[in-house]
PDB file of C-alpha atoms in Angstrom:
ATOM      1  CA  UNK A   1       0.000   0.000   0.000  1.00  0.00           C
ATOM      2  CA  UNK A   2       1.131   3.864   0.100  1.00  0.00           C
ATOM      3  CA  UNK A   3       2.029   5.116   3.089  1.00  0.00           C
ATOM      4  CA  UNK A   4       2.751   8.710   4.510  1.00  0.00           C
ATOM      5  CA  UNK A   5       3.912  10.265   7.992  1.00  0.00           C
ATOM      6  CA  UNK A   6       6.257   7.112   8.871  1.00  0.00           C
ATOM      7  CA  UNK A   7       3.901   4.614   7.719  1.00  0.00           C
ATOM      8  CA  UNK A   8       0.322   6.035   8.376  1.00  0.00           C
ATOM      9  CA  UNK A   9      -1.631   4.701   5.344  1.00  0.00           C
ATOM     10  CA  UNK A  10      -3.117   7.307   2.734  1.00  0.00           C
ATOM     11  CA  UNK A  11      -6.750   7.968   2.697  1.00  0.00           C
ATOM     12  CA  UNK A  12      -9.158   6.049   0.222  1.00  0.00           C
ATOM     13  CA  UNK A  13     -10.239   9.284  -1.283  1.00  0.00           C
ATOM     14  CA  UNK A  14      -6.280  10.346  -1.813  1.00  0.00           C
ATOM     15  CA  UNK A  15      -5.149   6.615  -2.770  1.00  0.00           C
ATOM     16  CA  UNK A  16      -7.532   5.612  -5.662  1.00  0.00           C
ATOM     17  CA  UNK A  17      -7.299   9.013  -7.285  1.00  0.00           C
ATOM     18  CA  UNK A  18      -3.121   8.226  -7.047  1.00  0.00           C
ATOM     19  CA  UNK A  19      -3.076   5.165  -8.525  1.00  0.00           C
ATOM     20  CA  UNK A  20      -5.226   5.211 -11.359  1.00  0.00           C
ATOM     21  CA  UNK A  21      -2.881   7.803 -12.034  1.00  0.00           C
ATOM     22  CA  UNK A  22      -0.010   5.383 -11.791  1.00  0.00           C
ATOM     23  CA  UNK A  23      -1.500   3.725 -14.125  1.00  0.00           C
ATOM     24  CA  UNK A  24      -2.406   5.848 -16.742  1.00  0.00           C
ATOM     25  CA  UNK A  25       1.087   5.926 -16.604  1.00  0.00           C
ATOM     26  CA  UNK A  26       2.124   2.089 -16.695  1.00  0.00           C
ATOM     27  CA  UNK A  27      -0.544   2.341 -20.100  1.00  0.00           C
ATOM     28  CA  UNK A  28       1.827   5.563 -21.194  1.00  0.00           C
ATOM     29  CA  UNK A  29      -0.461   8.111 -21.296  1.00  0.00           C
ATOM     30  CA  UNK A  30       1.975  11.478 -20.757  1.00  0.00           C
ATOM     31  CA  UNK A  31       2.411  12.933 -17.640  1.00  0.00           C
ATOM     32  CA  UNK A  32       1.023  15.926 -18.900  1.00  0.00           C
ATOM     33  CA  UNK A  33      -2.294  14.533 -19.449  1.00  0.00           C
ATOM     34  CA  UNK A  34      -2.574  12.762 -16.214  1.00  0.00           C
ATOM     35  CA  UNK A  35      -2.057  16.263 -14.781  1.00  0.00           C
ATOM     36  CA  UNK A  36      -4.141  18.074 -16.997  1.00  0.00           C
ATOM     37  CA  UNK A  37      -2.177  20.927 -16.735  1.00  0.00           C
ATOM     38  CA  UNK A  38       1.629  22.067 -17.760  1.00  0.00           C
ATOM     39  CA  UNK A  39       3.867  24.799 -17.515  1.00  0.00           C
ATOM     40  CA  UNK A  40       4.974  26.508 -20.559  1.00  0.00           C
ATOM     41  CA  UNK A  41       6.977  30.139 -20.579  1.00  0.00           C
ATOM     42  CA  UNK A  42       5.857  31.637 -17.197  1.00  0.00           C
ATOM     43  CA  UNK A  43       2.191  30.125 -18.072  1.00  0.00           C
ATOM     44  CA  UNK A  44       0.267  27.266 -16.584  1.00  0.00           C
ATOM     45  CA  UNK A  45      -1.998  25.638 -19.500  1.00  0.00           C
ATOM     46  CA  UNK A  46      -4.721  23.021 -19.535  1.00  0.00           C
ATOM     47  CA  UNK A  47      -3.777  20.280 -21.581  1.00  0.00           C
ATOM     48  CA  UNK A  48      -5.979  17.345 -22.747  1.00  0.00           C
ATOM     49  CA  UNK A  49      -5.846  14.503 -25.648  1.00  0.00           C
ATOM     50  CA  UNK A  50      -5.029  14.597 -28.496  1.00  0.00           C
ATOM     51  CA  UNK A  51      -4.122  17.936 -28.354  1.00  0.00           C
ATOM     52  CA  UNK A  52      -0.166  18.519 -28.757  1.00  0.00           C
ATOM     53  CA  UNK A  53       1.915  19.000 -25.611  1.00  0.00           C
ATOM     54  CA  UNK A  54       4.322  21.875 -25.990  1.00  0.00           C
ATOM     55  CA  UNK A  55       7.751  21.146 -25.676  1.00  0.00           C
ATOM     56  CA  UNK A  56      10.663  22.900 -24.258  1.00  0.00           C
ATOM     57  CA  UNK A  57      12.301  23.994 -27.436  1.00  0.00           C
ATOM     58  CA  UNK A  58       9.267  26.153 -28.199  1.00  0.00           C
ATOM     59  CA  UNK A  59       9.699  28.053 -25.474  1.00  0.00           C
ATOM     60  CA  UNK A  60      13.088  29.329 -27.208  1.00  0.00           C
ATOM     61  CA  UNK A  61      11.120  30.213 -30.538  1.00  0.00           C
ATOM     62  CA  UNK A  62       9.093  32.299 -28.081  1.00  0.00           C
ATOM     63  CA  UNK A  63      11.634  34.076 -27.295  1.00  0.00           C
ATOM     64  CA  UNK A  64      13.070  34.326 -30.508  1.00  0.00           C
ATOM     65  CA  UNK A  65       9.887  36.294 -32.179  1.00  0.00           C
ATOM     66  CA  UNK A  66       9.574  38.569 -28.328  1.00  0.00           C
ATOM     67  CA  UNK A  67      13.230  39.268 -29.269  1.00  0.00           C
ATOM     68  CA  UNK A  68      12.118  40.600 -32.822  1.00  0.00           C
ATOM     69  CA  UNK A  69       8.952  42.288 -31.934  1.00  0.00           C
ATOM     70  CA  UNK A  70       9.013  44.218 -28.216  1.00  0.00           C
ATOM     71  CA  UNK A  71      10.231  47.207 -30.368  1.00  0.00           C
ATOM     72  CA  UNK A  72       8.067  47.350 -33.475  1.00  0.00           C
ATOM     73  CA  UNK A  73       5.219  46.390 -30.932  1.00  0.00           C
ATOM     74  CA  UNK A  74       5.870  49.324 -28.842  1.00  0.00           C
ATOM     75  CA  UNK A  75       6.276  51.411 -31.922  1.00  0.00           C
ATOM     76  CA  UNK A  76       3.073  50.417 -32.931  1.00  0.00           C
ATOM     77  CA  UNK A  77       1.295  50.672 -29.693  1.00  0.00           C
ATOM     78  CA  UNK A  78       2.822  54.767 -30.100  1.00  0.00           C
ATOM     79  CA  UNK A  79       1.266  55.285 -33.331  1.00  0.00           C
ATOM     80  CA  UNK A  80      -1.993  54.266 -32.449  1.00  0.00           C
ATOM     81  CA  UNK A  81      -1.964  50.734 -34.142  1.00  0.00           C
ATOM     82  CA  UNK A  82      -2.257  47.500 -33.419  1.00  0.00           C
ATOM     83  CA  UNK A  83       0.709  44.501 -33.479  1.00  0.00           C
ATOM     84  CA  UNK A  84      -1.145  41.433 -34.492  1.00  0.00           C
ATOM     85  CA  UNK A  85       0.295  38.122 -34.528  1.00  0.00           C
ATOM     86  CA  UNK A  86      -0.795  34.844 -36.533  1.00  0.00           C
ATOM     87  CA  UNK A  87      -0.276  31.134 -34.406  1.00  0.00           C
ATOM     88  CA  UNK A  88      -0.502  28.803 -37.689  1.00  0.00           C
ATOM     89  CA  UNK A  89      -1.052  25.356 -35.195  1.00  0.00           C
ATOM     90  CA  UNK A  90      -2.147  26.851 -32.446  1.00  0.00           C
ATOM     91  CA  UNK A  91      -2.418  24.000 -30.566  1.00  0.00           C
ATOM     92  CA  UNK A  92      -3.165  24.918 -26.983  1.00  0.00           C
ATOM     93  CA  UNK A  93      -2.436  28.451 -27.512  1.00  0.00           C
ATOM     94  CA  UNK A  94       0.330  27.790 -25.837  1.00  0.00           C
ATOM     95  CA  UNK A  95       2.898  29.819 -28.429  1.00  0.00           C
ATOM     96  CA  UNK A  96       0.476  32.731 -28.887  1.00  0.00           C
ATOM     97  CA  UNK A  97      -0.586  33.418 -25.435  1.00  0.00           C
ATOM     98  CA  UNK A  98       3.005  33.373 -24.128  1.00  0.00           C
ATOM     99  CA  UNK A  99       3.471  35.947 -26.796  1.00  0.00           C
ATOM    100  CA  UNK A 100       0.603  37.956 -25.748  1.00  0.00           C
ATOM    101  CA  UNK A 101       1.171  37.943 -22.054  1.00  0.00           C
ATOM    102  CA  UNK A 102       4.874  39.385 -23.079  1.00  0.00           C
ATOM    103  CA  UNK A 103       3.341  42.137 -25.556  1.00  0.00           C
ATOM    104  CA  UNK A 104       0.700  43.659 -23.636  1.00  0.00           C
ATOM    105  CA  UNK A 105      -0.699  45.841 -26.907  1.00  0.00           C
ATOM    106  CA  UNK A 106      -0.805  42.502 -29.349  1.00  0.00           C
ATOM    107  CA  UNK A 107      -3.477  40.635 -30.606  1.00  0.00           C
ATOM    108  CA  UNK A 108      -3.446  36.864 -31.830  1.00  0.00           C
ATOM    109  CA  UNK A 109      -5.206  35.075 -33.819  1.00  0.00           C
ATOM    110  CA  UNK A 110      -4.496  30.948 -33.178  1.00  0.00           C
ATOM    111  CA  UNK A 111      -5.373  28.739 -36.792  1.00  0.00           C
ATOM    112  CA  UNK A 112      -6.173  24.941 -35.799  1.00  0.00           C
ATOM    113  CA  UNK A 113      -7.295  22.326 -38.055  1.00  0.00           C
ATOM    114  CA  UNK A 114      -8.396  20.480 -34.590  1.00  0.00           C
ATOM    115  CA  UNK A 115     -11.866  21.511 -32.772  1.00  0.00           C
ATOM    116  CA  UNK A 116     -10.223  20.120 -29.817  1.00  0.00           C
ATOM    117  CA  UNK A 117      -7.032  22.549 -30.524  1.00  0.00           C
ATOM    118  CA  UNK A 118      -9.590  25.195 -31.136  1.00  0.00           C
ATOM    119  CA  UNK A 119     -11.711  24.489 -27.754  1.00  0.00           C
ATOM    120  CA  UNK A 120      -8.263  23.890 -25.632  1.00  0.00           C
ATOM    121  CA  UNK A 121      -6.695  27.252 -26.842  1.00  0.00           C
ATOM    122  CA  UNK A 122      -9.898  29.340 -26.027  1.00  0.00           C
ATOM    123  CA  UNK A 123     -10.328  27.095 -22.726  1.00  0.00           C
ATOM    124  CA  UNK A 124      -6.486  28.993 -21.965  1.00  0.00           C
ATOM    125  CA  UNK A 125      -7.041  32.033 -23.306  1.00  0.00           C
ATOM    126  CA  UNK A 126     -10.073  32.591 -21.201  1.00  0.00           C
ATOM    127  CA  UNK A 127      -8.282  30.810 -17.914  1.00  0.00           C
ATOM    128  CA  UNK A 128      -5.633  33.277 -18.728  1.00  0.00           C
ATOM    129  CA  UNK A 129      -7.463  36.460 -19.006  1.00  0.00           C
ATOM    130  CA  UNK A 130      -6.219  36.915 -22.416  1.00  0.00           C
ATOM    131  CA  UNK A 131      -9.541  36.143 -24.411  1.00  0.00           C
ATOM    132  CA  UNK A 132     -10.421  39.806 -25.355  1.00  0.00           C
ATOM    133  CA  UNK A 133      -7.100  39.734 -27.292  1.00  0.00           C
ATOM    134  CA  UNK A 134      -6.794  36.334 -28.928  1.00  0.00           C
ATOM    135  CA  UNK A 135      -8.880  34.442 -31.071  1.00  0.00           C
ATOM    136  CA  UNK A 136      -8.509  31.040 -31.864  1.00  0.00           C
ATOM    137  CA  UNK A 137     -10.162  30.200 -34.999  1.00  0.00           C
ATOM    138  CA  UNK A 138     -11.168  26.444 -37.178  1.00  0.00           C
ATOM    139  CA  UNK A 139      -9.717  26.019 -40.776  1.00  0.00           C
ATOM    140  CA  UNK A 140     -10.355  22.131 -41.295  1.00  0.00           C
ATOM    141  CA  UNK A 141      -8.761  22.203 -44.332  1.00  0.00           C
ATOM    142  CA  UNK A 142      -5.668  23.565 -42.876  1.00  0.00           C
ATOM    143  CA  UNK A 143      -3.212  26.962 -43.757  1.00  0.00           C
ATOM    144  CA  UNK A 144      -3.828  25.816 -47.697  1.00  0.00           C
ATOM    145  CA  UNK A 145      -7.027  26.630 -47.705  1.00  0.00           C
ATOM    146  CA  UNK A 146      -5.896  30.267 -46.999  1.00  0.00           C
ATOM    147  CA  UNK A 147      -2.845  30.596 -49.321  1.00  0.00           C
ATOM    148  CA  UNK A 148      -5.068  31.865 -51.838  1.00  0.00           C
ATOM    149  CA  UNK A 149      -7.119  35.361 -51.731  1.00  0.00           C
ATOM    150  CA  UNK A 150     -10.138  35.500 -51.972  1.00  0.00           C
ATOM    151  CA  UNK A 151     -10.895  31.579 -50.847  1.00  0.00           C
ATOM    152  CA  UNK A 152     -13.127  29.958 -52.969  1.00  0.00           C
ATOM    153  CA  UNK A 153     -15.488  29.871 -50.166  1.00  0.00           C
ATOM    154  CA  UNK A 154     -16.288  32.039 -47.037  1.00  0.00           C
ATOM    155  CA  UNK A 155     -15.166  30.513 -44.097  1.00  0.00           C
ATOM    156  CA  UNK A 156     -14.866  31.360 -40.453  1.00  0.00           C
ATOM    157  CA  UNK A 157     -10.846  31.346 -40.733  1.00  0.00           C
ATOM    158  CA  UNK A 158     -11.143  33.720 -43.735  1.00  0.00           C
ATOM    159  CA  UNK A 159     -13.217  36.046 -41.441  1.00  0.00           C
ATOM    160  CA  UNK A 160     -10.570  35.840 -38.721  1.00  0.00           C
ATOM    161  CA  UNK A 161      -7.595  36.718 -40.758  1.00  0.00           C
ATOM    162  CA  UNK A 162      -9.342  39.176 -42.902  1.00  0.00           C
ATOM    163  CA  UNK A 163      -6.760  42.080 -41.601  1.00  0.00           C
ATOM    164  CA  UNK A 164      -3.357  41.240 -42.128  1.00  0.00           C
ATOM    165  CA  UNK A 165      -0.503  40.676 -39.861  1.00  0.00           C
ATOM    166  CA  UNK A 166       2.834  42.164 -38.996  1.00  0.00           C
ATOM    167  CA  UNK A 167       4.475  38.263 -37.533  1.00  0.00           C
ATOM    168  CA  UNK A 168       3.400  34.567 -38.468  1.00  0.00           C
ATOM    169  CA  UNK A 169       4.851  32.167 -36.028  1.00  0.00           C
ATOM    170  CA  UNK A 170       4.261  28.559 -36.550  1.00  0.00           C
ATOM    171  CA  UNK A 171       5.254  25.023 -34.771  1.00  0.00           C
ATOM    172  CA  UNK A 172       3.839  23.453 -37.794  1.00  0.00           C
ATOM    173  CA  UNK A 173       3.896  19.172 -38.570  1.00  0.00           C
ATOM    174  CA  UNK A 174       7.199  19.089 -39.479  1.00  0.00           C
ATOM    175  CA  UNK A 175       8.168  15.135 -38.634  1.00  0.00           C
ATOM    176  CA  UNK A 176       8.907  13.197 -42.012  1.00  0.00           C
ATOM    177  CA  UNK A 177       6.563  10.284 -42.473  1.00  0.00           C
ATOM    178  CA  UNK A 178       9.267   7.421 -42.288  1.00  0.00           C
ATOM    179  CA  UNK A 179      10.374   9.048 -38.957  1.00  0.00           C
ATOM    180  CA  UNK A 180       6.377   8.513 -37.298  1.00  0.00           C
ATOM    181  CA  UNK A 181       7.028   5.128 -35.921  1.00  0.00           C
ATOM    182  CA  UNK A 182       9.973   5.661 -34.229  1.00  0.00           C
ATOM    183  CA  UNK A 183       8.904   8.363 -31.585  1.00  0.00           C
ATOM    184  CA  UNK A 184       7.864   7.250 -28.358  1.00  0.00           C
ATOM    185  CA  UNK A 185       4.552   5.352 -27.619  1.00  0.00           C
ATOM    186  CA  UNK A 186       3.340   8.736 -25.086  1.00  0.00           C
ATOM    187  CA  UNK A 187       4.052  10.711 -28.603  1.00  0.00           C
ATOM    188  CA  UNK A 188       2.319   8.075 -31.121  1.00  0.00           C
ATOM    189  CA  UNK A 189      -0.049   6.828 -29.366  1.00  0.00           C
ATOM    190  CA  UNK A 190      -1.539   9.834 -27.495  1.00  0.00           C
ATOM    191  CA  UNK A 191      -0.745  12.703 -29.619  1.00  0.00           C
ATOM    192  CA  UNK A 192      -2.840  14.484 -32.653  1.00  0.00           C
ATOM    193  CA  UNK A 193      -0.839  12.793 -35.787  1.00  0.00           C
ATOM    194  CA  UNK A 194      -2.383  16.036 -38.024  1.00  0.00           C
ATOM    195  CA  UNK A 195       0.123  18.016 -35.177  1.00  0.00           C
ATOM    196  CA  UNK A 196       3.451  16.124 -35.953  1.00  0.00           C
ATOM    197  CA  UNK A 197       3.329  14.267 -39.373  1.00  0.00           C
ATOM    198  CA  UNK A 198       4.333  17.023 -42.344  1.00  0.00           C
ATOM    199  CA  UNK A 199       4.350  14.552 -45.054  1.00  0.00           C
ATOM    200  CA  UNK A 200       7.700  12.476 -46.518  1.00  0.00           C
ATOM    201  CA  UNK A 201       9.872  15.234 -46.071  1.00  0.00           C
ATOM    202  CA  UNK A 202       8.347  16.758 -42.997  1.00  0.00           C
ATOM    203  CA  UNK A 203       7.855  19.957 -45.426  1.00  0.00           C
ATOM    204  CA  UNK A 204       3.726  19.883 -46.507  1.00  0.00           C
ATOM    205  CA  UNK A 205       2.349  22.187 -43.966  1.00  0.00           C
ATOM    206  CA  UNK A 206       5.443  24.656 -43.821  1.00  0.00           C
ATOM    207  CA  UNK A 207       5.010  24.923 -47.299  1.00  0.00           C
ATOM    208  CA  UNK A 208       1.689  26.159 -47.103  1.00  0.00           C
ATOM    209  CA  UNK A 209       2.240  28.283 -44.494  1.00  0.00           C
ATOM    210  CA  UNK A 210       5.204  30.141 -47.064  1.00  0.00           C
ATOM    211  CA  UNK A 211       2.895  29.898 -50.024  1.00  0.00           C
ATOM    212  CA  UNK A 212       0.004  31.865 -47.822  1.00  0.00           C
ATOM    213  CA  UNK A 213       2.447  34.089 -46.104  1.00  0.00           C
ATOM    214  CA  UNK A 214       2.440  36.748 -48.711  1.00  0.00           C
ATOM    215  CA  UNK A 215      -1.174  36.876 -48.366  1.00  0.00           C
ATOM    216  CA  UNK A 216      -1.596  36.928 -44.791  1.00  0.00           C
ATOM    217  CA  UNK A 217       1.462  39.523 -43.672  1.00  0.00           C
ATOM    218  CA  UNK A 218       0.722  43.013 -43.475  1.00  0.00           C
ATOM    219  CA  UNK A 219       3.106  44.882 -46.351  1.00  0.00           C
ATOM    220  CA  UNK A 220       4.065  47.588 -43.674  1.00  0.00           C
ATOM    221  CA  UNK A 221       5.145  45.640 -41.004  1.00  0.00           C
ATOM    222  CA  UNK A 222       8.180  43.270 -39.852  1.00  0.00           C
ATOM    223  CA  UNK A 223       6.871  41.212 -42.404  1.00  0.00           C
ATOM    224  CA  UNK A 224       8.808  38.138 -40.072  1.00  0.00           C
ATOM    225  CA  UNK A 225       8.229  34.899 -40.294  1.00  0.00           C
ATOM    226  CA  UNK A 226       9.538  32.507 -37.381  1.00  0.00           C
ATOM    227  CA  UNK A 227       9.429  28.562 -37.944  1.00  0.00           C
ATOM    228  CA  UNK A 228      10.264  25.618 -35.767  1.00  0.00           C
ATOM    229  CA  UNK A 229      11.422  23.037 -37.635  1.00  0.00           C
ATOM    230  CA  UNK A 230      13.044  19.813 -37.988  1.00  0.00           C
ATOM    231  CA  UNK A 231      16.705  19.681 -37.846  1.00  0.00           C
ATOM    232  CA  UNK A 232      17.624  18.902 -41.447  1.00  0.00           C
ATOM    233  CA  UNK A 233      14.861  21.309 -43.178  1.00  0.00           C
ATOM    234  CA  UNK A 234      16.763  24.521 -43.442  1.00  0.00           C
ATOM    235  CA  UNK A 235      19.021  23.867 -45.932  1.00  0.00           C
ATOM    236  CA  UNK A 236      15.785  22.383 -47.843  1.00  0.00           C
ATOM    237  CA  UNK A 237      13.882  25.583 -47.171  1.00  0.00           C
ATOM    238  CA  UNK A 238      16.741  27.674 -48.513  1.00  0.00           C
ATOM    239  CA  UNK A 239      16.926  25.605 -51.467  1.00  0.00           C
ATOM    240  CA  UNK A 240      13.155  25.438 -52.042  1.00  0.00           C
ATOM    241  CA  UNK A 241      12.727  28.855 -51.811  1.00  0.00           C
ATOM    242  CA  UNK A 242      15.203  29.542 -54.706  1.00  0.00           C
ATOM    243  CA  UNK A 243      13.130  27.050 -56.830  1.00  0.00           C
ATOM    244  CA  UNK A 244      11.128  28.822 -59.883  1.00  0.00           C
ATOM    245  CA  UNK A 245       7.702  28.141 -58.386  1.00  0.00           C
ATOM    246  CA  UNK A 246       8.676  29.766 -54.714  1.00  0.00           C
ATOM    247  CA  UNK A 247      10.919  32.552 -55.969  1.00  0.00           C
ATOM    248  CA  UNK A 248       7.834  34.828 -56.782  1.00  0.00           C
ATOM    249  CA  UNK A 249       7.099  34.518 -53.022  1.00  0.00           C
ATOM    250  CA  UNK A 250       8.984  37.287 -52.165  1.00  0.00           C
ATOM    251  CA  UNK A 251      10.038  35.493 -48.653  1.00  0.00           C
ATOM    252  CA  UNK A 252      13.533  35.154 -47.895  1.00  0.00           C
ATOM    253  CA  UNK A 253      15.527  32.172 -45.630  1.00  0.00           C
ATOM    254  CA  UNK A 254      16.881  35.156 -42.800  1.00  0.00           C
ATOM    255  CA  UNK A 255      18.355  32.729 -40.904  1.00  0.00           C
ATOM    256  CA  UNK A 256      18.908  29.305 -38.654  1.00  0.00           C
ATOM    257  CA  UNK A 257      18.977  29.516 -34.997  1.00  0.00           C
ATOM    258  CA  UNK A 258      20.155  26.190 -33.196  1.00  0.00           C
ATOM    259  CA  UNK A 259      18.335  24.961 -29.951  1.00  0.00           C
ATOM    260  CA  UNK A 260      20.093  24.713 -26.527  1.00  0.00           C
ATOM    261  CA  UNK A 261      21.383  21.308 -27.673  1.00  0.00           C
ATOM    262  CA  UNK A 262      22.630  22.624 -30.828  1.00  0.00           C
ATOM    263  CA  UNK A 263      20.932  21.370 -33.259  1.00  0.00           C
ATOM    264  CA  UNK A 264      19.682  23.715 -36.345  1.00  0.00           C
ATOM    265  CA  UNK A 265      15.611  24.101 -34.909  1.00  0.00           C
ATOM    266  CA  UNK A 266      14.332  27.443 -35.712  1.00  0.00           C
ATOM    267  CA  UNK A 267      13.917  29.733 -38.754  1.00  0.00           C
ATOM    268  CA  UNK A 268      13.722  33.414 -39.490  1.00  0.00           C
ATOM    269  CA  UNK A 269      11.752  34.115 -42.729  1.00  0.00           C
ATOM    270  CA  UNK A 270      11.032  37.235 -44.323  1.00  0.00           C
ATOM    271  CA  UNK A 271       8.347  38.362 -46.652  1.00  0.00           C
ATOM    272  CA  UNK A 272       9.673  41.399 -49.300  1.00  0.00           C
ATOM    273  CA  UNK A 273       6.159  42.819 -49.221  1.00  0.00           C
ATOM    274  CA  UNK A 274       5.576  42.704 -52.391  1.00  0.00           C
ATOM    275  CA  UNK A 275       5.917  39.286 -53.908  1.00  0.00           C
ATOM    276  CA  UNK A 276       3.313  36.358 -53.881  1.00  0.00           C
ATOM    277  CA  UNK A 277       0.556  38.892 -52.917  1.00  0.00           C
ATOM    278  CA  UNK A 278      -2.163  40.738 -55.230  1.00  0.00           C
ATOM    279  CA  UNK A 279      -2.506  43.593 -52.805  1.00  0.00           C
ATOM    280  CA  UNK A 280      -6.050  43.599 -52.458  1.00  0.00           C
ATOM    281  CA  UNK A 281      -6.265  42.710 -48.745  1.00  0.00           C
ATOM    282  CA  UNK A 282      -7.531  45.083 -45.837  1.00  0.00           C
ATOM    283  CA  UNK A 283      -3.744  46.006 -44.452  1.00  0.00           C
TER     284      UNK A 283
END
């Protein structure tokens, strides 16, 4: 049995709750759903399945874009306009609510192909006191459906990102395919596979979100564009991005930032505000 206070027995009401948390464990559920709540950048979110648990790393790209937008934020907040931010993969909100509670004059707006994503992130945003200035909004069919202007059809996520933005952040699916069955049963088993799987070379969904970027940005702002990324795709960005059917983009590899364990993990982008786009958009 479990014992406390030099072998004093725990309570029923403490002990069952305990070990039908040990195992949920033993079956390899993640910690972080047994708790139903994690840490993440000075925030405490509500996580649930299948909704993707934010790691460590993406703390750093958090700090990464605060880095590259506390100034231009600021300036903005002085000229009377606003600093809004775009989560592709929002997740639990966990990116752009760490952003917002950082930039106290920014808005978000969260994109999710996952109602639970979309129902987690607002669940935080609310818990957080940050709802009045982030929105978290459904596109089933993903960033694609956005990278052209107008869609084809009217859609809630068209509505929400009708005004451009001055960053994009994303922590899109970037896993290659062959590389799914070797993570970790918590990871494969327990995890949204739409939230790690981008395709056979991990690149599908970062693609889009480069393709839609030019439609999305706002012309007169930082125009930055900050990526997490597996460790061998920024040579293959670079590259793509020099390829005939990207170049007319207008967005530009900045540069690779290794993670605290040195590997190559994060990407600066930039849009030239004026490529890819037809200009039409409410800036």
């Amino acid at each position: 049995g479990l014992f406390r206070r030099g072998g004093e027995p725990l309570p029923e009401a403490v002990r069952g709750p305990f070990e039908e948390m040990c195992l949920q464990r033993l079956r390899r559920t993640p910690v972080q759903y047994i708790v139903g709540d994690w840490d993440f950048h000075e925030l405490t979110l509500r996580l649930s399945p299948p909704v993707l648990i934010p790691r460590p790393e993406t703390e750093e790209l958090v700090e990464l874009v605060l880095a590259s937008s506390r100034k231009p934020a600021k300036a903005a907040a002085a000229a009377g306009r606003d600093f809004r931010i775009l989560d592709v993969g929002c997740g639990s909100g966990a990116i752009g609510l760490a952003l917002l509670r950082q930039l106290p004059n920014a808005e978000c707006v969260g994109l999710d192909v996952s109602t639970e994503a979309i129902a987690l992130s607002r669940l935080n945003a609310r818990e957080l006191g940050l709802s009045s200035r982030y929105e978290a909004v459904l596109e089933p069919l993903g960033i694609a459906a956005l990278a052209r202007w107008p869609p084809p059809e009217p859609t809630a996520a068209a509505a929400g990102v009708a005004r451009r933005f001055d960053v994009l952040v994303s922590n899109a699916p970037y896993i290659p395919s062959a590389d799914m069955l070797s993570l970790p049963q918590e990871v494969r088993r327990f995890e949204d596979e739409r939230a790690l799987c981008g395709g056979q070379d991990g690149l599908d969904v970062i693609r889009d979100v480069l393709r839609a970027a030019p439609l999305l940005l706002r012309p007169g702002g930082t125009r930055g564009i900050w990526l997490e990324v597996d460790v061998s795709h920024p040579p293959l960005l670079r590259d793509w991005l020099q390829e005939p059917g990207a170049r007319g983009l207008g967005v530009g590899m900045v540069r690779w930032i290794p993670d605290l364990s040195g590997r190559p993990r994060f990407c600066e982008l930039q849009w030239d505000g004026e490529g890819g786009g037809d200009g039409s958009r409410v800036c």
